[in-house]
Amino acid sequence: GYGPGMHHLDPFASDPVLFTITGANSAKYKDRLSPGQLALLAAHPDYRMPVYPTHRSAATPRSVYDATRANAVTAHLEPNGQGVRDAIGGVPFPIPQNGEEAIWNHLLRYRGRSVERTILQAAPAQDGSYTPVKFNEVVLFNYYLPGMTADSLNNVAFYFRQRIEEPRRLAGSVLLVHETLDLTKDPRRAWIYSVGRRTVRSASRFAYDNPGTAADGLRTSDQFDMFNGAIDRYNWVLEGKREMYVPYNSYRLDNGNLKYSEILMPLHLNQDLARYELHRVWVVEADLKPGMSHIYPKRVFYIDEDSWQILGVDHYDAKGQLWRVSEAHPIEYYEVPAFSSTVEVHYDLQADRYIAVGLSNEEEPCRFDVKTSREEFLPSSLAADGAR
């Protein structure tokens, strides 16, 4: 029943809830939960995790699998893990040997070749009230373009342009990012057009632990997409695989008949709309290198073995205490096909608040057939884009 331009229909709508994890019974399931999940269950008596049958629905085009197979014997990390070489068009390290390779798999996972989406970001106060921030985003995944080679990338993995549409006081500001593949040659390049100043300037602050755009201080820049940007501030340790209850096939949260007010509850997302399944994930621990700074000295990532989408992150503060917990609720965009998050949620345990990023229920569905080119991601185009 799905057709172009529709929100995605749930292919697993008839699945029963196998059981529901709550704070009261979480000890029974603790071996398959993260410390962050256990903390959320303990913090909120009405927080629950409905568990459904497992479906390994993550899929990509055959060309991506073929490229991944080729990359498996050619791809290499640059010194200190600060880049990838001799890889193109697929996951670079399908059999990761270390944490750097695993996190690069997330950074370079397949999400289509080009996409445009309008999404909502909301940071509800404890009473549930919030000021919506609406973004229009266009991404060109240079790394996955047909005919692209490792030599012709010009060291750009993908181009990203984000324009704020709401609220009015911020509308028209535009962020442009050229995400590089080899950081030893060229770090991330970013620019911002400020509608108030009507100027384009370098935007180096959109990285690492600088505050996320209009995020009310509830997430860092590198928490967008669960993790993005340079990996040089951490030592990355691959802890291996484990089976966990993780968000998966979250079509209920992508339902176009829902209003944002039905999803955004005080203190946490409406968990009746969430779906968890038992899946194998790679566990990667990131610990801050000596002499480096970040508000999260330690982070633990839980990465889907099939798609390399990060599904969960536990973030720790300088005292070693669990501070924030992130979850990505993904779906298979079966018309592409590509597997990616439809909404990500970052919970702040100390502030007892959260921020949700990526909601599109009341917007037009994301488009994976958008016509764009590298010329549209030049800094000189920012002022015109902001004036639209």
mmCIF file of C-alpha atoms in Angstrom:
data_model
loop_
_atom_site.group_PDB
_atom_site.id
_atom_site.type_symbol
_atom_site.label_atom_id
_atom_site.label_comp_id
_atom_site.label_asym_id
_atom_site.label_seq_id
_atom_site.Cartn_x
_atom_site.Cartn_y
_atom_site.Cartn_z
ATOM 1 C CA GLY A 1 0.000 0.000 0.000
ATOM 2 C CA TYR A 2 2.970 2.359 0.146
ATOM 3 C CA GLY A 3 3.384 4.958 -2.573
ATOM 4 C CA PRO A 4 5.851 7.788 -3.243
ATOM 5 C CA GLY A 5 5.246 10.837 -1.087
ATOM 6 C CA MET A 6 3.620 8.857 1.729
ATOM 7 C CA HIS A 7 4.824 8.395 5.267
ATOM 8 C CA HIS A 8 6.048 4.847 5.640
ATOM 9 C CA LEU A 9 3.515 2.137 6.349
ATOM 10 C CA ASP A 10 4.422 -0.302 9.101
ATOM 11 C CA PRO A 11 5.158 -3.739 7.603
ATOM 12 C CA PHE A 12 5.112 -5.227 11.114
ATOM 13 C CA ALA A 13 1.948 -3.575 12.414
ATOM 14 C CA SER A 14 0.394 -6.926 13.349
ATOM 15 C CA ASP A 15 3.289 -7.985 15.581
ATOM 16 C CA PRO A 16 2.303 -8.539 19.216
ATOM 17 C CA VAL A 17 4.137 -7.016 22.160
ATOM 18 C CA LEU A 18 6.114 -9.929 23.604
ATOM 19 C CA PHE A 19 6.614 -8.237 26.973
ATOM 20 C CA THR A 20 7.185 -4.770 28.402
ATOM 21 C CA ILE A 21 10.224 -3.764 30.445
ATOM 22 C CA THR A 22 9.559 -1.345 33.294
ATOM 23 C CA GLY A 23 11.458 -0.119 36.308
ATOM 24 C CA ALA A 24 9.728 -2.792 38.361
ATOM 25 C CA ASN A 25 10.972 -5.748 36.296
ATOM 26 C CA SER A 26 14.153 -4.295 34.756
ATOM 27 C CA ALA A 27 16.441 -6.461 36.905
ATOM 28 C CA LYS A 28 15.147 -9.499 35.017
ATOM 29 C CA TYR A 29 16.413 -8.078 31.730
ATOM 30 C CA LYS A 30 19.489 -6.136 32.880
ATOM 31 C CA ASP A 31 21.941 -8.328 30.957
ATOM 32 C CA ARG A 32 20.408 -7.062 27.717
ATOM 33 C CA LEU A 33 20.053 -3.420 28.702
ATOM 34 C CA SER A 34 22.580 -0.598 28.800
ATOM 35 C CA PRO A 35 23.349 1.371 31.979
ATOM 36 C CA GLY A 36 21.569 4.302 30.331
ATOM 37 C CA GLN A 37 18.412 2.313 29.682
ATOM 38 C CA LEU A 38 18.398 1.039 33.262
ATOM 39 C CA ALA A 39 18.819 4.618 34.506
ATOM 40 C CA LEU A 40 15.844 5.835 32.458
ATOM 41 C CA LEU A 41 13.690 2.997 33.770
ATOM 42 C CA ALA A 42 14.700 3.833 37.346
ATOM 43 C CA ALA A 43 14.174 7.582 36.917
ATOM 44 C CA HIS A 44 10.640 7.481 35.525
ATOM 45 C CA PRO A 45 7.989 5.121 36.942
ATOM 46 C CA ASP A 46 5.900 5.445 33.755
ATOM 47 C CA TYR A 47 8.839 4.845 31.385
ATOM 48 C CA ARG A 48 8.606 1.501 29.620
ATOM 49 C CA MET A 49 10.149 -0.445 26.767
ATOM 50 C CA PRO A 50 7.697 -2.557 24.745
ATOM 51 C CA VAL A 51 9.605 -5.454 23.184
ATOM 52 C CA TYR A 52 8.455 -6.924 19.863
ATOM 53 C CA PRO A 53 9.619 -9.831 17.660
ATOM 54 C CA THR A 54 12.977 -9.270 15.990
ATOM 55 C CA HIS A 55 13.161 -8.444 12.274
ATOM 56 C CA ARG A 56 16.535 -7.958 10.606
ATOM 57 C CA SER A 57 15.022 -5.500 8.149
ATOM 58 C CA ALA A 58 18.091 -3.317 7.499
ATOM 59 C CA ALA A 59 18.936 -3.434 3.798
ATOM 60 C CA THR A 60 20.847 -1.471 1.158
ATOM 61 C CA PRO A 61 21.136 -1.729 -2.645
ATOM 62 C CA ARG A 62 23.203 -4.602 -4.004
ATOM 63 C CA SER A 63 25.827 -2.127 -5.227
ATOM 64 C CA VAL A 64 26.536 -1.100 -1.622
ATOM 65 C CA TYR A 65 27.057 -4.716 -0.564
ATOM 66 C CA ASP A 66 29.390 -5.294 -3.526
ATOM 67 C CA ALA A 67 31.406 -2.176 -2.654
ATOM 68 C CA THR A 68 31.543 -3.229 0.996
ATOM 69 C CA ARG A 69 32.972 -6.582 -0.036
ATOM 70 C CA ALA A 70 35.634 -4.811 -2.094
ATOM 71 C CA ASN A 71 36.414 -2.362 0.729
ATOM 72 C CA ALA A 72 36.977 -5.243 3.140
ATOM 73 C CA VAL A 73 40.345 -5.995 1.521
ATOM 74 C CA THR A 74 41.437 -2.490 0.487
ATOM 75 C CA ALA A 75 40.311 0.043 3.124
ATOM 76 C CA HIS A 76 42.833 1.402 5.613
ATOM 77 C CA LEU A 77 42.788 3.913 8.430
ATOM 78 C CA GLU A 78 44.978 6.974 8.239
ATOM 79 C CA PRO A 79 47.446 7.461 11.142
ATOM 80 C CA ASN A 80 45.674 7.700 14.498
ATOM 81 C CA GLY A 81 42.407 6.765 12.819
ATOM 82 C CA GLN A 82 41.905 10.285 11.477
ATOM 83 C CA GLY A 83 40.678 9.243 8.058
ATOM 84 C CA VAL A 84 39.870 6.426 5.688
ATOM 85 C CA ARG A 85 41.605 5.635 2.427
ATOM 86 C CA ASP A 86 41.094 3.155 -0.410
ATOM 87 C CA ALA A 87 37.365 2.815 0.247
ATOM 88 C CA ILE A 88 34.333 3.987 -1.716
ATOM 89 C CA GLY A 89 30.618 3.297 -2.052
ATOM 90 C CA GLY A 90 30.176 0.926 0.872
ATOM 91 C CA VAL A 91 30.959 0.258 4.520
ATOM 92 C CA PRO A 92 34.755 0.600 4.786
ATOM 93 C CA PHE A 93 35.405 -1.985 7.512
ATOM 94 C CA PRO A 94 32.741 -4.731 7.554
ATOM 95 C CA ILE A 95 34.987 -6.808 9.837
ATOM 96 C CA PRO A 96 36.224 -4.096 12.226
ATOM 97 C CA GLN A 97 39.439 -4.718 14.120
ATOM 98 C CA ASN A 98 39.234 -1.730 16.448
ATOM 99 C CA GLY A 99 36.937 1.007 17.716
ATOM 100 C CA GLU A 100 38.080 3.566 15.132
ATOM 101 C CA GLU A 101 37.026 1.278 12.290
ATOM 102 C CA ALA A 102 33.635 0.646 13.898
ATOM 103 C CA ILE A 103 32.862 4.347 14.369
ATOM 104 C CA TRP A 104 33.955 5.127 10.798
ATOM 105 C CA ASN A 105 31.447 2.516 9.649
ATOM 106 C CA HIS A 106 28.734 4.595 11.311
ATOM 107 C CA LEU A 107 30.040 7.841 9.819
ATOM 108 C CA LEU A 108 30.130 6.331 6.309
ATOM 109 C CA ARG A 109 27.054 4.077 6.458
ATOM 110 C CA TYR A 110 24.641 4.148 3.516
ATOM 111 C CA ARG A 111 21.727 6.598 3.844
ATOM 112 C CA GLY A 112 20.911 7.031 0.163
ATOM 113 C CA ARG A 113 22.750 9.190 -2.344
ATOM 114 C CA SER A 114 20.861 12.426 -1.775
ATOM 115 C CA VAL A 115 18.092 13.343 0.633
ATOM 116 C CA GLU A 116 15.974 16.327 1.560
ATOM 117 C CA ARG A 117 13.907 16.446 4.702
ATOM 118 C CA THR A 118 12.069 18.901 6.920
ATOM 119 C CA ILE A 119 12.316 17.934 10.564
ATOM 120 C CA LEU A 120 11.366 19.188 13.990
ATOM 121 C CA GLN A 121 13.628 19.553 17.004
ATOM 122 C CA ALA A 122 11.942 19.972 20.378
ATOM 123 C CA ALA A 123 13.295 20.293 23.919
ATOM 124 C CA PRO A 124 10.258 20.053 26.211
ATOM 125 C CA ALA A 125 10.339 21.715 29.616
ATOM 126 C CA GLN A 126 9.378 19.516 32.557
ATOM 127 C CA ASP A 127 5.729 20.530 32.105
ATOM 128 C CA GLY A 128 5.849 19.360 28.470
ATOM 129 C CA SER A 129 5.824 22.798 26.832
ATOM 130 C CA TYR A 130 8.324 23.487 24.056
ATOM 131 C CA THR A 131 9.253 25.891 21.280
ATOM 132 C CA PRO A 132 9.576 23.936 18.020
ATOM 133 C CA VAL A 133 12.672 24.411 15.892
ATOM 134 C CA LYS A 134 12.122 23.385 12.297
ATOM 135 C CA PHE A 135 14.977 22.591 9.922
ATOM 136 C CA ASN A 136 15.132 21.950 6.205
ATOM 137 C CA GLU A 137 18.111 19.738 5.387
ATOM 138 C CA VAL A 138 19.654 18.647 2.098
ATOM 139 C CA VAL A 139 22.491 16.110 1.980
ATOM 140 C CA LEU A 140 24.552 14.924 -0.980
ATOM 141 C CA PHE A 141 26.456 11.744 -0.148
ATOM 142 C CA ASN A 142 29.459 12.237 -2.381
ATOM 143 C CA TYR A 143 30.974 8.954 -1.175
ATOM 144 C CA TYR A 144 28.041 7.007 -2.668
ATOM 145 C CA LEU A 145 27.545 8.783 -5.995
ATOM 146 C CA PRO A 146 27.579 6.489 -9.071
ATOM 147 C CA GLY A 147 30.950 6.359 -10.745
ATOM 148 C CA MET A 148 32.723 7.991 -7.819
ATOM 149 C CA THR A 149 36.218 6.755 -7.019
ATOM 150 C CA ALA A 150 38.370 7.254 -3.954
ATOM 151 C CA ASP A 151 40.634 9.531 -6.011
ATOM 152 C CA SER A 152 37.818 11.733 -7.353
ATOM 153 C CA LEU A 153 36.119 12.456 -4.007
ATOM 154 C CA ASN A 154 38.159 15.600 -3.468
ATOM 155 C CA ASN A 155 38.305 14.388 0.148
ATOM 156 C CA VAL A 156 34.608 15.174 0.772
ATOM 157 C CA ALA A 157 32.496 12.282 2.071
ATOM 158 C CA PHE A 158 29.260 14.268 1.979
ATOM 159 C CA TYR A 159 27.808 17.768 1.744
ATOM 160 C CA PHE A 160 25.239 18.956 4.277
ATOM 161 C CA ARG A 161 23.093 22.090 4.253
ATOM 162 C CA GLN A 162 20.674 22.951 7.061
ATOM 163 C CA ARG A 163 18.325 25.948 7.026
ATOM 164 C CA ILE A 164 16.263 26.994 10.040
ATOM 165 C CA GLU A 165 12.612 27.628 9.134
ATOM 166 C CA GLU A 166 11.153 28.166 12.614
ATOM 167 C CA PRO A 167 11.056 29.991 14.990
ATOM 168 C CA ARG A 168 10.870 33.325 13.180
ATOM 169 C CA ARG A 169 13.736 34.905 15.125
ATOM 170 C CA LEU A 170 16.121 32.248 13.740
ATOM 171 C CA ALA A 171 14.485 31.581 10.365
ATOM 172 C CA GLY A 172 16.784 31.940 7.385
ATOM 173 C CA SER A 173 20.049 31.039 9.123
ATOM 174 C CA VAL A 174 21.915 28.367 7.173
ATOM 175 C CA LEU A 175 24.670 25.928 8.133
ATOM 176 C CA LEU A 176 26.845 24.376 5.431
ATOM 177 C CA VAL A 177 29.232 21.481 6.083
ATOM 178 C CA HIS A 178 31.738 19.685 3.873
ATOM 179 C CA GLU A 179 32.469 16.505 5.840
ATOM 180 C CA THR A 180 35.936 15.323 4.908
ATOM 181 C CA LEU A 181 37.149 11.757 4.636
ATOM 182 C CA ASP A 182 40.805 12.284 5.533
ATOM 183 C CA LEU A 183 41.139 14.662 8.471
ATOM 184 C CA THR A 184 44.928 14.497 8.316
ATOM 185 C CA LYS A 185 44.748 16.382 5.009
ATOM 186 C CA ASP A 186 41.796 18.648 5.641
ATOM 187 C CA PRO A 187 39.500 18.931 8.685
ATOM 188 C CA ARG A 188 35.765 19.483 8.404
ATOM 189 C CA ARG A 189 34.878 22.678 6.548
ATOM 190 C CA ALA A 190 31.818 24.572 7.767
ATOM 191 C CA TRP A 191 30.184 27.951 7.177
ATOM 192 C CA ILE A 192 27.115 29.703 8.513
ATOM 193 C CA TYR A 193 24.920 32.384 7.026
ATOM 194 C CA SER A 194 23.471 34.607 9.744
ATOM 195 C CA VAL A 195 20.208 36.161 8.638
ATOM 196 C CA GLY A 196 20.591 38.909 11.233
ATOM 197 C CA ARG A 197 24.059 39.927 10.080
ATOM 198 C CA ARG A 198 23.506 38.922 6.437
ATOM 199 C CA THR A 199 27.033 37.558 6.355
ATOM 200 C CA VAL A 200 28.705 34.227 5.618
ATOM 201 C CA ARG A 201 31.474 33.236 7.997
ATOM 202 C CA SER A 202 33.497 30.210 8.980
ATOM 203 C CA ALA A 203 31.723 28.004 11.516
ATOM 204 C CA SER A 204 34.409 25.963 13.207
ATOM 205 C CA ARG A 205 32.369 25.945 16.422
ATOM 206 C CA PHE A 206 29.897 23.457 14.913
ATOM 207 C CA ALA A 207 31.957 20.524 16.093
ATOM 208 C CA TYR A 208 32.865 18.491 19.147
ATOM 209 C CA ASP A 209 31.169 19.595 22.383
ATOM 210 C CA ASN A 210 30.016 23.025 21.297
ATOM 211 C CA PRO A 211 26.253 23.396 21.894
ATOM 212 C CA GLY A 212 23.974 21.980 19.210
ATOM 213 C CA THR A 213 21.955 24.395 17.098
ATOM 214 C CA ALA A 214 19.043 25.879 19.104
ATOM 215 C CA ALA A 215 19.209 22.852 21.405
ATOM 216 C CA ASP A 216 18.736 24.640 24.746
ATOM 217 C CA GLY A 217 22.062 23.213 25.901
ATOM 218 C CA LEU A 218 20.736 19.629 25.863
ATOM 219 C CA ARG A 219 23.021 18.174 23.210
ATOM 220 C CA THR A 220 26.425 18.870 21.720
ATOM 221 C CA SER A 221 27.202 19.447 18.052
ATOM 222 C CA ASP A 222 28.738 15.977 17.731
ATOM 223 C CA GLN A 223 25.620 14.282 19.162
ATOM 224 C CA PHE A 224 23.632 15.106 16.019
ATOM 225 C CA ASP A 225 23.088 11.827 14.102
ATOM 226 C CA MET A 226 24.168 10.147 17.388
ATOM 227 C CA PHE A 227 27.792 10.959 16.552
ATOM 228 C CA ASN A 228 29.373 13.014 13.807
ATOM 229 C CA GLY A 229 32.653 14.706 12.992
ATOM 230 C CA ALA A 230 36.262 14.166 13.993
ATOM 231 C CA ILE A 231 37.202 11.257 16.248
ATOM 232 C CA ASP A 232 40.612 12.578 17.289
ATOM 233 C CA ARG A 233 39.805 13.519 20.907
ATOM 234 C CA TYR A 234 39.087 9.969 22.058
ATOM 235 C CA ASN A 235 40.703 6.587 22.358
ATOM 236 C CA TRP A 236 38.234 4.130 20.840
ATOM 237 C CA VAL A 237 38.044 0.579 22.167
ATOM 238 C CA LEU A 238 36.050 -2.164 20.442
ATOM 239 C CA GLU A 239 34.511 -4.172 23.287
ATOM 240 C CA GLY A 240 32.893 -6.751 21.011
ATOM 241 C CA LYS A 241 29.270 -7.699 20.375
ATOM 242 C CA ARG A 242 26.362 -8.242 22.725
ATOM 243 C CA GLU A 243 22.643 -8.874 22.373
ATOM 244 C CA MET A 244 20.522 -5.951 23.538
ATOM 245 C CA TYR A 245 16.995 -4.640 23.458
ATOM 246 C CA VAL A 246 17.334 -1.649 21.156
ATOM 247 C CA PRO A 247 14.984 0.638 19.212
ATOM 248 C CA TYR A 248 14.244 -0.924 15.821
ATOM 249 C CA ASN A 249 11.595 -0.777 13.069
ATOM 250 C CA SER A 250 10.125 2.327 14.718
ATOM 251 C CA TYR A 251 7.370 2.870 12.160
ATOM 252 C CA ARG A 252 4.851 3.790 14.839
ATOM 253 C CA LEU A 253 6.914 6.883 15.604
ATOM 254 C CA ASP A 254 7.055 7.769 11.881
ATOM 255 C CA ASN A 255 3.266 7.621 11.463
ATOM 256 C CA GLY A 256 1.982 10.565 9.417
ATOM 257 C CA ASN A 257 -1.329 10.561 11.296
ATOM 258 C CA LEU A 258 0.336 11.474 14.578
ATOM 259 C CA LYS A 259 0.638 14.993 15.925
ATOM 260 C CA TYR A 260 3.816 16.088 17.650
ATOM 261 C CA SER A 261 1.762 16.630 20.806
ATOM 262 C CA GLU A 262 1.035 12.886 20.849
ATOM 263 C CA ILE A 263 4.739 12.027 20.778
ATOM 264 C CA LEU A 264 6.388 14.676 22.960
ATOM 265 C CA MET A 265 5.459 13.989 26.570
ATOM 266 C CA PRO A 266 6.824 15.639 29.720
ATOM 267 C CA LEU A 267 10.167 14.111 30.775
ATOM 268 C CA HIS A 268 10.358 11.514 27.982
ATOM 269 C CA LEU A 269 9.037 10.414 24.612
ATOM 270 C CA ASN A 270 5.662 8.671 24.445
ATOM 271 C CA GLN A 271 7.026 5.175 24.974
ATOM 272 C CA ASP A 272 3.746 3.559 23.929
ATOM 273 C CA LEU A 273 4.831 4.456 20.383
ATOM 274 C CA ALA A 274 8.356 3.050 20.761
ATOM 275 C CA ARG A 275 9.400 -0.400 19.590
ATOM 276 C CA TYR A 276 12.343 -2.416 20.909
ATOM 277 C CA GLU A 277 13.739 -5.629 19.507
ATOM 278 C CA LEU A 278 16.546 -8.009 20.439
ATOM 279 C CA HIS A 279 19.522 -7.375 18.146
ATOM 280 C CA ARG A 280 23.280 -7.821 18.176
ATOM 281 C CA VAL A 281 25.219 -4.590 18.515
ATOM 282 C CA TRP A 282 28.881 -3.668 18.512
ATOM 283 C CA VAL A 283 29.910 -2.006 21.766
ATOM 284 C CA VAL A 284 32.522 0.748 21.431
ATOM 285 C CA GLU A 285 33.905 2.724 24.379
ATOM 286 C CA ALA A 286 35.413 6.158 23.768
ATOM 287 C CA ASP A 287 37.665 7.626 26.472
ATOM 288 C CA LEU A 288 39.085 11.118 26.285
ATOM 289 C CA LYS A 289 42.782 11.266 25.355
ATOM 290 C CA PRO A 290 45.194 12.967 27.753
ATOM 291 C CA GLY A 291 45.396 16.674 27.004
ATOM 292 C CA MET A 292 42.080 16.719 25.104
ATOM 293 C CA SER A 293 38.867 18.347 26.287
ATOM 294 C CA HIS A 294 35.213 17.405 25.941
ATOM 295 C CA ILE A 295 32.247 17.640 28.298
ATOM 296 C CA TYR A 296 31.894 13.846 27.952
ATOM 297 C CA PRO A 297 35.167 12.235 29.102
ATOM 298 C CA LYS A 298 33.637 8.829 28.424
ATOM 299 C CA ARG A 299 31.005 7.590 25.997
ATOM 300 C CA VAL A 300 29.795 4.086 25.207
ATOM 301 C CA PHE A 301 28.214 3.454 21.804
ATOM 302 C CA TYR A 302 25.887 0.614 20.796
ATOM 303 C CA ILE A 303 26.043 0.126 17.021
ATOM 304 C CA ASP A 304 23.689 -2.053 14.963
ATOM 305 C CA GLU A 305 25.649 -4.890 13.351
ATOM 306 C CA ASP A 306 23.547 -4.864 10.160
ATOM 307 C CA SER A 307 23.381 -1.145 9.322
ATOM 308 C CA TRP A 308 26.131 0.492 11.440
ATOM 309 C CA GLN A 309 23.522 2.944 12.715
ATOM 310 C CA ILE A 310 24.338 3.929 16.293
ATOM 311 C CA LEU A 311 21.240 2.922 18.270
ATOM 312 C CA GLY A 312 22.258 4.055 21.740
ATOM 313 C CA VAL A 313 24.918 6.035 23.587
ATOM 314 C CA ASP A 314 25.715 6.438 27.280
ATOM 315 C CA HIS A 315 27.500 9.734 28.026
ATOM 316 C CA TYR A 316 29.450 10.216 31.284
ATOM 317 C CA ASP A 317 30.484 13.407 33.083
ATOM 318 C CA ALA A 318 33.852 14.414 34.548
ATOM 319 C CA LYS A 319 33.022 12.620 37.817
ATOM 320 C CA GLY A 320 32.415 9.352 35.997
ATOM 321 C CA GLN A 321 28.665 9.573 36.529
ATOM 322 C CA LEU A 322 26.162 8.745 33.829
ATOM 323 C CA TRP A 323 24.913 12.100 32.541
ATOM 324 C CA ARG A 324 23.028 11.726 29.280
ATOM 325 C CA VAL A 325 21.466 8.836 27.401
ATOM 326 C CA SER A 326 20.817 8.849 23.650
ATOM 327 C CA GLU A 327 18.578 6.578 21.574
ATOM 328 C CA ALA A 328 17.987 6.465 17.829
ATOM 329 C CA HIS A 329 14.642 5.083 16.654
ATOM 330 C CA PRO A 330 15.262 3.796 13.115
ATOM 331 C CA ILE A 331 13.232 2.458 10.234
ATOM 332 C CA GLU A 332 14.034 0.799 6.940
ATOM 333 C CA TYR A 333 13.236 3.281 4.181
ATOM 334 C CA TYR A 334 12.292 0.397 1.958
ATOM 335 C CA GLU A 335 11.781 2.436 -1.219
ATOM 336 C CA VAL A 336 15.517 3.307 -1.316
ATOM 337 C CA PRO A 337 16.412 0.920 0.417
ATOM 338 C CA ALA A 338 18.261 2.476 3.371
ATOM 339 C CA PHE A 339 18.132 2.086 7.134
ATOM 340 C CA SER A 340 18.345 5.207 9.292
ATOM 341 C CA SER A 341 16.952 6.975 12.325
ATOM 342 C CA THR A 342 13.551 8.620 12.053
ATOM 343 C CA VAL A 343 13.930 10.388 15.420
ATOM 344 C CA GLU A 344 16.775 10.514 17.921
ATOM 345 C CA VAL A 345 16.272 11.376 21.574
ATOM 346 C CA HIS A 346 18.864 12.679 24.031
ATOM 347 C CA TYR A 347 17.921 12.433 27.718
ATOM 348 C CA ASP A 348 19.654 14.543 30.355
ATOM 349 C CA LEU A 349 19.406 12.615 33.629
ATOM 350 C CA GLN A 350 20.695 15.512 35.718
ATOM 351 C CA ALA A 351 18.385 18.175 34.267
ATOM 352 C CA ASP A 352 15.475 15.703 33.998
ATOM 353 C CA ARG A 353 14.788 16.885 30.457
ATOM 354 C CA TYR A 354 15.255 15.634 26.916
ATOM 355 C CA ILE A 355 15.539 16.805 23.334
ATOM 356 C CA ALA A 356 14.078 15.030 20.303
ATOM 357 C CA VAL A 357 15.543 15.559 16.826
ATOM 358 C CA GLY A 358 14.189 14.381 13.482
ATOM 359 C CA LEU A 359 10.407 14.320 13.911
ATOM 360 C CA SER A 360 8.585 14.741 10.613
ATOM 361 C CA ASN A 361 5.060 13.458 11.269
ATOM 362 C CA GLU A 362 3.401 16.782 10.409
ATOM 363 C CA GLU A 363 5.811 17.523 7.534
ATOM 364 C CA GLU A 364 6.215 16.182 4.029
ATOM 365 C CA PRO A 365 8.087 12.860 4.128
ATOM 366 C CA CYS A 366 11.806 12.947 3.377
ATOM 367 C CA ARG A 367 12.775 12.627 -0.276
ATOM 368 C CA PHE A 368 15.609 10.433 -1.467
ATOM 369 C CA ASP A 369 15.335 11.478 -5.119
ATOM 370 C CA VAL A 370 16.212 15.139 -4.655
ATOM 371 C CA LYS A 371 18.122 16.628 -7.578
ATOM 372 C CA THR A 372 21.178 18.458 -6.339
ATOM 373 C CA SER A 373 24.851 18.867 -7.165
ATOM 374 C CA ARG A 374 28.094 19.808 -5.483
ATOM 375 C CA GLU A 375 27.800 23.342 -6.900
ATOM 376 C CA GLU A 376 24.769 23.926 -4.662
ATOM 377 C CA PHE A 377 26.919 23.396 -1.570
ATOM 378 C CA LEU A 378 29.346 26.248 -2.129
ATOM 379 C CA PRO A 379 29.671 28.938 0.563
ATOM 380 C CA SER A 380 28.675 31.509 -2.069
ATOM 381 C CA SER A 381 25.207 29.902 -2.268
ATOM 382 C CA LEU A 382 24.383 30.366 1.422
ATOM 383 C CA ALA A 383 22.945 33.869 1.302
ATOM 384 C CA ALA A 384 20.538 32.958 -1.499
ATOM 385 C CA ASP A 385 19.460 29.807 0.349
ATOM 386 C CA GLY A 386 18.830 31.744 3.558
ATOM 387 C CA ALA A 387 16.664 34.250 1.712
ATOM 388 C CA ARG A 388 14.308 31.608 0.330
#
